[in-house]
């Protein structure tokens, strides 16, 4: 089956065409600045035994997402850059969706009724869900016959018990507004935790693993016997770890304090917590870990402190989740920083001697590939497992369609 994976943001659209039998990416690309002047499209057809990879980048105005999807189809079927003969060769579309609320605990076939239910979750993810829905509507308009599946970032975390997802606030807010912890990056946590069990030849249904998804957005999850029992993000992706530009956990009273001092509204303050905090805000430098490491190595004290604070918080979550699961069988790093940044992995590993484990410096010098990086006698393996959310969405899509 050829499955088109669509990840639609408010002004961007990422796509991959995956052959579900070989699990190979046939083509992928990105439309940027949709609805904004200066649109850009990049498309790459993967290398095959017959020909080299082919890439195009072009400036093209995309007034809306329908136009963007139209261009994606043109690229995929293009004589020179295409990988399929016609639209009919696309067997299914898998949409990445951010928030499925309590309604969706697994991937689901998209119907009119499902679209309505996703709309009802818009309140919980006002930036992401409407954009995701625009992607669905655009695809349905251009490919009305092709079955579509929605795969939710929140779904994998729906197994969290009440004690883990309730906030310590009046229960009526949960009853009235469904204020609770949902968690995100679920597709990644699910894929990576399963893959870790495979690599270690463990039974996933009898395996306690902590997954540290450390990317620009970052979250940790505790997966016990194949089910998520806790995760660090909450009602929104602002809770938990420090991130590139997000604050993560903080004392909520700070909001009022700063608002009063700086004469800011709550929504201005939230923009600061989402876009100007975390690694960027603390280091006064950059949200990108490559800049942070370079500066720390150059003697920048604040960059060093930021790096230490970041790693410390990851280590605290690992401690908490070891307690939550009454033990842990493996700890896994994934996503941009987790896969590529040996400094963060080393710093986090230095906190784990109480578990009888740690990172072996000589094994830690790897980037972007599966590896066990704990020292040989370690009681608990520490791994790198590159995440692959698109492949996970393709697999879910095939599963839902029963093919
Ligand atoms: P993601 O959101 O998963 O794409 O991750 C983005 C983060 O990964 C950024 O902070 C990057 O600095 C970091 N990152 C990506 N590639 C590398 C690399 N080769 N070395 C160190 N950090 C990297």
PDB file of N, CA and C in Angstrom, residues 104-106 152-160 182 185-191 193-194 204 221-223 226-229:
ATOM      1  N   UNK A 104     -10.425  10.037  21.741  1.00  0.00           N
ATOM      2  CA  UNK A 104      -9.662   9.154  20.865  1.00  0.00           C
ATOM      3  C   UNK A 104      -8.473   8.522  21.590  1.00  0.00           C
ATOM      4  N   UNK A 105      -8.574   7.233  21.848  1.00  0.00           N
ATOM      5  CA  UNK A 105      -7.454   6.548  22.492  1.00  0.00           C
ATOM      6  C   UNK A 105      -6.694   5.710  21.470  1.00  0.00           C
ATOM      7  N   UNK A 106      -7.136   5.762  20.209  1.00  0.00           N
ATOM      8  CA  UNK A 106      -6.348   5.147  19.151  1.00  0.00           C
ATOM      9  C   UNK A 106      -6.627   5.820  17.817  1.00  0.00           C
ATOM     10  N   UNK A 152      -3.481  10.400  16.485  1.00  0.00           N
ATOM     11  CA  UNK A 152      -3.434  11.488  17.467  1.00  0.00           C
ATOM     12  C   UNK A 152      -2.177  11.432  18.345  1.00  0.00           C
ATOM     13  N   UNK A 153      -1.588  12.608  18.560  1.00  0.00           N
ATOM     14  CA  UNK A 153      -0.428  12.734  19.459  1.00  0.00           C
ATOM     15  C   UNK A 153      -0.766  12.358  20.892  1.00  0.00           C
ATOM     16  N   UNK A 154      -2.041  12.530  21.248  1.00  0.00           N
ATOM     17  CA  UNK A 154      -2.459  12.299  22.628  1.00  0.00           C
ATOM     18  C   UNK A 154      -2.893  10.847  22.883  1.00  0.00           C
ATOM     19  N   UNK A 155      -3.170  10.094  21.800  1.00  0.00           N
ATOM     20  CA  UNK A 155      -3.870   8.811  21.961  1.00  0.00           C
ATOM     21  C   UNK A 155      -3.107   7.816  22.848  1.00  0.00           C
ATOM     22  N   UNK A 156      -1.798   7.677  22.612  1.00  0.00           N
ATOM     23  CA  UNK A 156      -1.026   6.669  23.341  1.00  0.00           C
ATOM     24  C   UNK A 156      -1.079   6.901  24.860  1.00  0.00           C
ATOM     25  N   UNK A 157      -1.258   8.155  25.259  1.00  0.00           N
ATOM     26  CA  UNK A 157      -1.240   8.493  26.689  1.00  0.00           C
ATOM     27  C   UNK A 157      -2.598   8.307  27.366  1.00  0.00           C
ATOM     28  N   UNK A 158      -3.603   7.916  26.601  1.00  0.00           N
ATOM     29  CA  UNK A 158      -4.931   7.769  27.194  1.00  0.00           C
ATOM     30  C   UNK A 158      -5.010   6.614  28.192  1.00  0.00           C
ATOM     31  N   UNK A 159      -3.982   5.774  28.236  1.00  0.00           N
ATOM     32  CA  UNK A 159      -3.975   4.688  29.226  1.00  0.00           C
ATOM     33  C   UNK A 159      -3.511   5.177  30.606  1.00  0.00           C
ATOM     34  N   UNK A 160      -3.077   6.431  30.697  1.00  0.00           N
ATOM     35  CA  UNK A 160      -2.634   6.949  32.014  1.00  0.00           C
ATOM     36  C   UNK A 160      -3.763   6.804  33.027  1.00  0.00           C
ATOM     37  N   UNK A 182      -2.963  15.398  29.320  1.00  0.00           N
ATOM     38  CA  UNK A 182      -3.183  14.536  28.151  1.00  0.00           C
ATOM     39  C   UNK A 182      -1.864  13.950  27.629  1.00  0.00           C
ATOM     40  N   UNK A 185       3.341  13.912  21.759  1.00  0.00           N
ATOM     41  CA  UNK A 185       4.402  13.063  21.167  1.00  0.00           C
ATOM     42  C   UNK A 185       4.073  11.577  21.311  1.00  0.00           C
ATOM     43  N   UNK A 186       2.793  11.238  21.462  1.00  0.00           N
ATOM     44  CA  UNK A 186       2.421   9.845  21.755  1.00  0.00           C
ATOM     45  C   UNK A 186       2.874   8.865  20.689  1.00  0.00           C
ATOM     46  N   UNK A 187       2.794   9.296  19.420  1.00  0.00           N
ATOM     47  CA  UNK A 187       3.189   8.399  18.324  1.00  0.00           C
ATOM     48  C   UNK A 187       4.662   8.046  18.467  1.00  0.00           C
ATOM     49  N   UNK A 188       5.461   9.039  18.844  1.00  0.00           N
ATOM     50  CA  UNK A 188       6.892   8.796  19.028  1.00  0.00           C
ATOM     51  C   UNK A 188       7.149   7.902  20.247  1.00  0.00           C
ATOM     52  N   UNK A 189       6.506   8.197  21.360  1.00  0.00           N
ATOM     53  CA  UNK A 189       6.715   7.386  22.570  1.00  0.00           C
ATOM     54  C   UNK A 189       6.310   5.932  22.327  1.00  0.00           C
ATOM     55  N   UNK A 190       5.242   5.739  21.585  1.00  0.00           N
ATOM     56  CA  UNK A 190       4.781   4.384  21.294  1.00  0.00           C
ATOM     57  C   UNK A 190       5.791   3.664  20.395  1.00  0.00           C
ATOM     58  N   UNK A 191       6.192   4.316  19.322  1.00  0.00           N
ATOM     59  CA  UNK A 191       7.127   3.702  18.363  1.00  0.00           C
ATOM     60  C   UNK A 191       8.454   3.366  19.051  1.00  0.00           C
ATOM     61  N   UNK A 193       9.257   3.113  22.291  1.00  0.00           N
ATOM     62  CA  UNK A 193       9.221   2.133  23.391  1.00  0.00           C
ATOM     63  C   UNK A 193       9.129   0.703  22.839  1.00  0.00           C
ATOM     64  N   UNK A 194       8.331   0.530  21.783  1.00  0.00           N
ATOM     65  CA  UNK A 194       8.230  -0.808  21.156  1.00  0.00           C
ATOM     66  C   UNK A 194       9.555  -1.222  20.546  1.00  0.00           C
ATOM     67  N   UNK A 204       7.387  -6.801  25.047  1.00  0.00           N
ATOM     68  CA  UNK A 204       6.871  -5.437  25.268  1.00  0.00           C
ATOM     69  C   UNK A 204       5.806  -5.422  26.361  1.00  0.00           C
ATOM     70  N   UNK A 221       8.245   9.880  28.935  1.00  0.00           N
ATOM     71  CA  UNK A 221       7.083   9.064  29.301  1.00  0.00           C
ATOM     72  C   UNK A 221       7.526   7.775  29.972  1.00  0.00           C
ATOM     73  N   UNK A 222       6.616   7.256  30.796  1.00  0.00           N
ATOM     74  CA  UNK A 222       6.838   5.988  31.485  1.00  0.00           C
ATOM     75  C   UNK A 222       5.895   4.975  30.849  1.00  0.00           C
ATOM     76  N   UNK A 223       6.473   3.936  30.251  1.00  0.00           N
ATOM     77  CA  UNK A 223       5.656   2.935  29.548  1.00  0.00           C
ATOM     78  C   UNK A 223       5.863   1.585  30.242  1.00  0.00           C
ATOM     79  N   UNK A 226       3.630  -2.134  27.933  1.00  0.00           N
ATOM     80  CA  UNK A 226       3.020  -1.686  26.676  1.00  0.00           C
ATOM     81  C   UNK A 226       2.037  -0.537  26.812  1.00  0.00           C
ATOM     82  N   UNK A 227       1.882  -0.018  28.030  1.00  0.00           N
ATOM     83  CA  UNK A 227       0.922   1.081  28.214  1.00  0.00           C
ATOM     84  C   UNK A 227       1.594   2.287  28.857  1.00  0.00           C
ATOM     85  N   UNK A 228       1.233   3.473  28.374  1.00  0.00           N
ATOM     86  CA  UNK A 228       1.774   4.675  28.997  1.00  0.00           C
ATOM     87  C   UNK A 228       1.123   4.863  30.367  1.00  0.00           C
ATOM     88  N   UNK A 229       1.940   4.994  31.409  1.00  0.00           N
ATOM     89  CA  UNK A 229       1.373   5.225  32.746  1.00  0.00           C
ATOM     90  C   UNK A 229       1.594   6.664  33.227  1.00  0.00           C
TER      91      UNK A 229
END
